[in-house]
């Protein structure tokens, strides 16, 4: 199960898992939401991905529009997926949004949106899927955090709080779920070359190209992180090769934390 799958990192994950033979449950909000200034993935983008995955998975796909902030919507998707496949082995909490603004400018809607999608949304999917994995005696939960989940970054107070929360939630769940054969890890990317990064460009007064150069400047290694770089780690964390790893925040940041 992959949330926020329509484009960017989520799309990369979905395509790779399909190529590896996985049966997929995917979702995306497929539309803009309040407080976020850039355009989110569209229904058309999601439908195009679904058409591609139908072929790659031989129709072993469950897909629906879902706002992860809505626990009932998440539960509906999970039930639909379990009805078709009978189990959920891997959960990838990828859905996320960002907004750059001074802490003096953050209003209640800004805070609630950033916390709601990034942290509460992650909890909603975990809470819904964990009982299934517990019954199976097996599961892999992979929560997408950020380098902002490991350090403070200017003008991102709500985002930093949310992504630190994802890392904390990951560590706590790893402790609680270990006895049931469930591992829980988080992935903390640096600046990733996605539509979200381009969408943030106007918030720092840059063109998309200028923004990419500016965000890449935080890295020790030149350039941006590519979605496929994150996918490689996610696939490993979902595999039995990572069976002895749980409760870890994995930074894929081209050396940002060392720079």
GROMACS .gro file of C-alpha atoms in nm:
model
  259
    1UNK     CA    1   0.000   0.000   0.000
    2UNK     CA    2   0.141   0.336  -0.110
    3UNK     CA    3  -0.010   0.675  -0.029
    4UNK     CA    4   0.050   0.988  -0.235
    5UNK     CA    5   0.123   0.770  -0.536
    6UNK     CA    6   0.016   0.988  -0.829
    7UNK     CA    7   0.352   1.153  -0.891
    8UNK     CA    8   0.700   1.217  -0.750
    9UNK     CA    9   0.843   0.967  -0.503
   10UNK     CA   10   0.514   0.778  -0.466
   11UNK     CA   11   0.489   0.717  -0.839
   12UNK     CA   12   0.849   0.594  -0.849
   13UNK     CA   13   0.780   0.351  -0.564
   14UNK     CA   14   0.460   0.220  -0.724
   15UNK     CA   15   0.619   0.154  -1.061
   16UNK     CA   16   0.921  -0.023  -0.912
   17UNK     CA   17   0.713  -0.247  -0.685
   18UNK     CA   18   0.488  -0.333  -0.980
   19UNK     CA   19   0.793  -0.430  -1.184
   20UNK     CA   20   0.902  -0.653  -0.894
   21UNK     CA   21   0.570  -0.836  -0.901
   22UNK     CA   22   0.388  -0.672  -0.611
   23UNK     CA   23   0.012  -0.641  -0.588
   24UNK     CA   24  -0.063  -0.276  -0.519
   25UNK     CA   25  -0.304  -0.064  -0.318
   26UNK     CA   26  -0.248   0.301  -0.407
   27UNK     CA   27  -0.412   0.633  -0.339
   28UNK     CA   28  -0.374   1.005  -0.383
   29UNK     CA   29  -0.580   1.309  -0.287
   30UNK     CA   30  -0.598   1.404  -0.659
   31UNK     CA   31  -0.663   1.772  -0.611
   32UNK     CA   32  -0.551   2.086  -0.435
   33UNK     CA   33  -0.609   2.138  -0.063
   34UNK     CA   34  -0.644   2.444   0.153
   35UNK     CA   35  -0.336   2.637   0.264
   36UNK     CA   36  -0.105   2.474   0.006
   37UNK     CA   37  -0.003   2.723  -0.263
   38UNK     CA   38   0.128   2.485  -0.529
   39UNK     CA   39  -0.080   2.244  -0.735
   40UNK     CA   40  -0.102   1.888  -0.610
   41UNK     CA   41  -0.139   1.582  -0.831
   42UNK     CA   42  -0.446   1.573  -1.052
   43UNK     CA   43  -0.700   1.298  -1.109
   44UNK     CA   44  -0.570   1.270  -1.465
   45UNK     CA   45  -0.216   1.204  -1.342
   46UNK     CA   46  -0.347   0.939  -1.103
   47UNK     CA   47  -0.555   0.772  -1.373
   48UNK     CA   48  -0.255   0.763  -1.608
   49UNK     CA   49  -0.051   0.591  -1.338
   50UNK     CA   50  -0.332   0.343  -1.272
   51UNK     CA   51  -0.349   0.253  -1.641
   52UNK     CA   52   0.025   0.188  -1.644
   53UNK     CA   53   0.010  -0.019  -1.326
   54UNK     CA   54  -0.286  -0.224  -1.447
   55UNK     CA   55  -0.061  -0.354  -1.724
   56UNK     CA   56   0.249  -0.398  -1.509
   57UNK     CA   57   0.060  -0.585  -1.233
   58UNK     CA   58  -0.173  -0.782  -1.462
   59UNK     CA   59  -0.470  -0.603  -1.300
   60UNK     CA   60  -0.352  -0.675  -0.945
   61UNK     CA   61  -0.430  -0.320  -0.841
   62UNK     CA   62  -0.664  -0.138  -0.604
   63UNK     CA   63  -0.667   0.239  -0.647
   64UNK     CA   64  -0.882   0.519  -0.511
   65UNK     CA   65  -0.889   0.888  -0.433
   66UNK     CA   66  -0.812   0.930  -0.064
   67UNK     CA   67  -0.724   1.215   0.170
   68UNK     CA   68  -0.506   1.055   0.437
   69UNK     CA   69  -0.630   1.311   0.691
   70UNK     CA   70  -0.968   1.138   0.673
   71UNK     CA   71  -0.950   0.817   0.876
   72UNK     CA   72  -1.277   0.688   0.728
   73UNK     CA   73  -1.145   0.731   0.375
   74UNK     CA   74  -0.827   0.545   0.467
   75UNK     CA   75  -1.027   0.264   0.629
   76UNK     CA   76  -1.244   0.231   0.317
   77UNK     CA   77  -0.937   0.193   0.096
   78UNK     CA   78  -0.776  -0.064   0.327
   79UNK     CA   79  -1.095  -0.272   0.339
   80UNK     CA   80  -1.118  -0.260  -0.039
   81UNK     CA   81  -0.757  -0.376  -0.071
   82UNK     CA   82  -0.797  -0.657   0.183
   83UNK     CA   83  -1.111  -0.778   0.011
   84UNK     CA   84  -0.916  -0.822  -0.313
   85UNK     CA   85  -0.581  -0.944  -0.181
   86UNK     CA   86  -0.653  -1.085   0.166
   87UNK     CA   87  -0.354  -0.918   0.333
   88UNK     CA   88  -0.126  -0.614   0.341
   89UNK     CA   89   0.244  -0.689   0.383
   90UNK     CA   90   0.397  -0.348   0.315
   91UNK     CA   91   0.279   0.004   0.397
   92UNK     CA   92   0.461   0.303   0.249
   93UNK     CA   93   0.341   0.632   0.396
   94UNK     CA   94   0.450   0.870   0.124
   95UNK     CA   95   0.176   1.136   0.114
   96UNK     CA   96   0.306   1.476   0.219
   97UNK     CA   97   0.288   1.850   0.159
   98UNK     CA   98   0.514   2.143   0.240
   99UNK     CA   99   0.486   2.519   0.281
  100UNK     CA  100   0.765   2.770   0.332
  101UNK     CA  101   0.673   3.055   0.563
  102UNK     CA  102   0.805   3.244   0.862
  103UNK     CA  103   0.677   3.123   1.200
  104UNK     CA  104   0.526   3.472   1.238
  105UNK     CA  105   0.308   3.404   0.932
  106UNK     CA  106   0.183   3.056   1.023
  107UNK     CA  107  -0.191   3.057   1.082
  108UNK     CA  108  -0.410   2.785   1.227
  109UNK     CA  109  -0.506   2.648   0.885
  110UNK     CA  110  -0.140   2.632   0.779
  111UNK     CA  111  -0.045   2.441   1.093
  112UNK     CA  112  -0.340   2.203   1.077
  113UNK     CA  113  -0.282   2.125   0.709
  114UNK     CA  114   0.090   2.052   0.738
  115UNK     CA  115   0.052   1.849   1.057
  116UNK     CA  116  -0.265   1.684   0.926
  117UNK     CA  117  -0.124   1.549   0.600
  118UNK     CA  118   0.230   1.468   0.708
  119UNK     CA  119   0.182   1.338   1.062
  120UNK     CA  120  -0.185   1.263   1.126
  121UNK     CA  121  -0.214   1.110   0.779
  122UNK     CA  122   0.077   0.879   0.856
  123UNK     CA  123  -0.085   0.778   1.184
  124UNK     CA  124  -0.423   0.717   1.018
  125UNK     CA  125  -0.281   0.466   0.773
  126UNK     CA  126  -0.063   0.299   1.036
  127UNK     CA  127  -0.354   0.266   1.277
  128UNK     CA  128  -0.570   0.107   1.007
  129UNK     CA  129  -0.312  -0.136   0.871
  130UNK     CA  130  -0.138  -0.243   1.193
  131UNK     CA  131  -0.417  -0.481   1.311
  132UNK     CA  132  -0.397  -0.660   0.975
  133UNK     CA  133  -0.021  -0.699   1.000
  134UNK     CA  134  -0.049  -0.811   1.363
  135UNK     CA  135  -0.293  -1.085   1.263
  136UNK     CA  136  -0.056  -1.193   0.985
  137UNK     CA  137   0.245  -1.189   1.217
  138UNK     CA  138   0.434  -0.996   0.950
  139UNK     CA  139   0.464  -0.644   0.816
  140UNK     CA  140   0.690  -0.372   0.686
  141UNK     CA  141   0.597  -0.011   0.758
  142UNK     CA  142   0.803   0.260   0.588
  143UNK     CA  143   0.725   0.620   0.678
  144UNK     CA  144   0.856   0.900   0.459
  145UNK     CA  145   0.993   1.177   0.678
  146UNK     CA  146   1.255   1.430   0.565
  147UNK     CA  147   1.592   1.572   0.658
  148UNK     CA  148   1.358   1.822   0.829
  149UNK     CA  149   1.269   1.534   1.061
  150UNK     CA  150   1.630   1.530   1.184
  151UNK     CA  151   1.724   1.898   1.209
  152UNK     CA  152   1.575   2.245   1.222
  153UNK     CA  153   1.536   2.434   0.894
  154UNK     CA  154   1.444   2.803   0.865
  155UNK     CA  155   1.086   2.899   0.780
  156UNK     CA  156   0.955   2.544   0.809
  157UNK     CA  157   0.844   2.526   1.174
  158UNK     CA  158   0.523   2.333   1.105
  159UNK     CA  159   0.688   2.102   0.850
  160UNK     CA  160   0.986   2.036   1.078
  161UNK     CA  161   0.748   1.960   1.366
  162UNK     CA  162   0.545   1.721   1.151
  163UNK     CA  163   0.845   1.537   1.010
  164UNK     CA  164   1.012   1.508   1.353
  165UNK     CA  165   0.678   1.362   1.462
  166UNK     CA  166   0.696   1.102   1.186
  167UNK     CA  167   1.042   0.994   1.306
  168UNK     CA  168   0.919   0.977   1.666
  169UNK     CA  169   0.609   0.782   1.568
  170UNK     CA  170   0.828   0.541   1.373
  171UNK     CA  171   1.055   0.475   1.670
  172UNK     CA  172   0.762   0.426   1.908
  173UNK     CA  173   0.579   0.186   1.677
  174UNK     CA  174   0.899  -0.012   1.618
  175UNK     CA  175   0.906  -0.085   1.992
  176UNK     CA  176   0.537  -0.170   2.016
  177UNK     CA  177   0.519  -0.391   1.706
  178UNK     CA  178   0.844  -0.587   1.716
  179UNK     CA  179   0.683  -0.888   1.890
  180UNK     CA  180   0.442  -0.925   1.599
  181UNK     CA  181   0.703  -0.952   1.324
  182UNK     CA  182   0.647  -0.595   1.208
  183UNK     CA  183   0.938  -0.363   1.135
  184UNK     CA  184   0.893   0.014   1.122
  185UNK     CA  185   1.147   0.248   0.966
  186UNK     CA  186   1.150   0.603   0.834
  187UNK     CA  187   1.326   0.753   0.534
  188UNK     CA  188   1.452   1.111   0.550
  189UNK     CA  189   1.528   1.254   0.206
  190UNK     CA  190   1.711   1.574   0.133
  191UNK     CA  191   1.595   1.792  -0.157
  192UNK     CA  192   1.427   1.559  -0.407
  193UNK     CA  193   1.373   1.646  -0.773
  194UNK     CA  194   0.992   1.635  -0.774
  195UNK     CA  195   0.695   1.853  -0.863
  196UNK     CA  196   0.665   1.956  -0.499
  197UNK     CA  197   1.011   2.110  -0.501
  198UNK     CA  198   0.932   2.301  -0.820
  199UNK     CA  199   0.601   2.410  -0.669
  200UNK     CA  200   0.781   2.567  -0.374
  201UNK     CA  201   0.989   2.791  -0.603
  202UNK     CA  202   0.757   3.096  -0.589
  203UNK     CA  203   0.763   3.084  -0.208
  204UNK     CA  204   1.134   3.169  -0.215
  205UNK     CA  205   1.105   3.408  -0.510
  206UNK     CA  206   1.274   3.177  -0.761
  207UNK     CA  207   1.196   3.009  -1.090
  208UNK     CA  208   1.177   2.627  -1.073
  209UNK     CA  209   1.528   2.603  -1.218
  210UNK     CA  210   1.666   2.853  -0.967
  211UNK     CA  211   1.488   2.675  -0.684
  212UNK     CA  212   1.640   2.341  -0.779
  213UNK     CA  213   1.986   2.498  -0.775
  214UNK     CA  214   1.917   2.662  -0.439
  215UNK     CA  215   1.785   2.344  -0.277
  216UNK     CA  216   2.073   2.139  -0.421
  217UNK     CA  217   2.308   2.387  -0.254
  218UNK     CA  218   2.226   2.233   0.085
  219UNK     CA  219   2.382   1.903  -0.025
  220UNK     CA  220   2.741   1.789   0.015
  221UNK     CA  221   2.722   1.590  -0.308
  222UNK     CA  222   2.626   1.801  -0.612
  223UNK     CA  223   2.272   1.790  -0.746
  224UNK     CA  224   1.932   1.683  -0.618
  225UNK     CA  225   1.821   1.350  -0.478
  226UNK     CA  226   1.625   1.160  -0.744
  227UNK     CA  227   1.299   0.980  -0.662
  228UNK     CA  228   1.459   0.652  -0.772
  229UNK     CA  229   1.726   0.698  -0.504
  230UNK     CA  230   1.456   0.691  -0.238
  231UNK     CA  231   1.282   0.399  -0.407
  232UNK     CA  232   1.597   0.188  -0.386
  233UNK     CA  233   1.608   0.222  -0.008
  234UNK     CA  234   1.232   0.174   0.028
  235UNK     CA  235   1.249  -0.153  -0.167
  236UNK     CA  236   1.530  -0.277   0.057
  237UNK     CA  237   1.341  -0.184   0.373
  238UNK     CA  238   1.037  -0.369   0.240
  239UNK     CA  239   1.239  -0.684   0.172
  240UNK     CA  240   1.353  -0.966   0.399
  241UNK     CA  241   1.709  -0.837   0.357
  242UNK     CA  242   1.619  -0.570   0.615
  243UNK     CA  243   1.461  -0.810   0.865
  244UNK     CA  244   1.706  -0.711   1.141
  245UNK     CA  245   1.644  -0.337   1.098
  246UNK     CA  246   1.368  -0.148   1.279
  247UNK     CA  247   1.316   0.191   1.442
  248UNK     CA  248   1.578   0.363   1.225
  249UNK     CA  249   1.561   0.701   1.049
  250UNK     CA  250   1.749   0.661   0.722
  251UNK     CA  251   1.870   0.989   0.573
  252UNK     CA  252   1.910   0.993   0.194
  253UNK     CA  253   2.026   1.352   0.170
  254UNK     CA  254   2.338   1.367  -0.049
  255UNK     CA  255   2.529   1.465   0.266
  256UNK     CA  256   2.302   1.753   0.378
  257UNK     CA  257   2.345   1.671   0.747
  258UNK     CA  258   2.724   1.672   0.704
  259UNK     CA  259   2.738   1.991   0.499
   0.00000   0.00000   0.00000
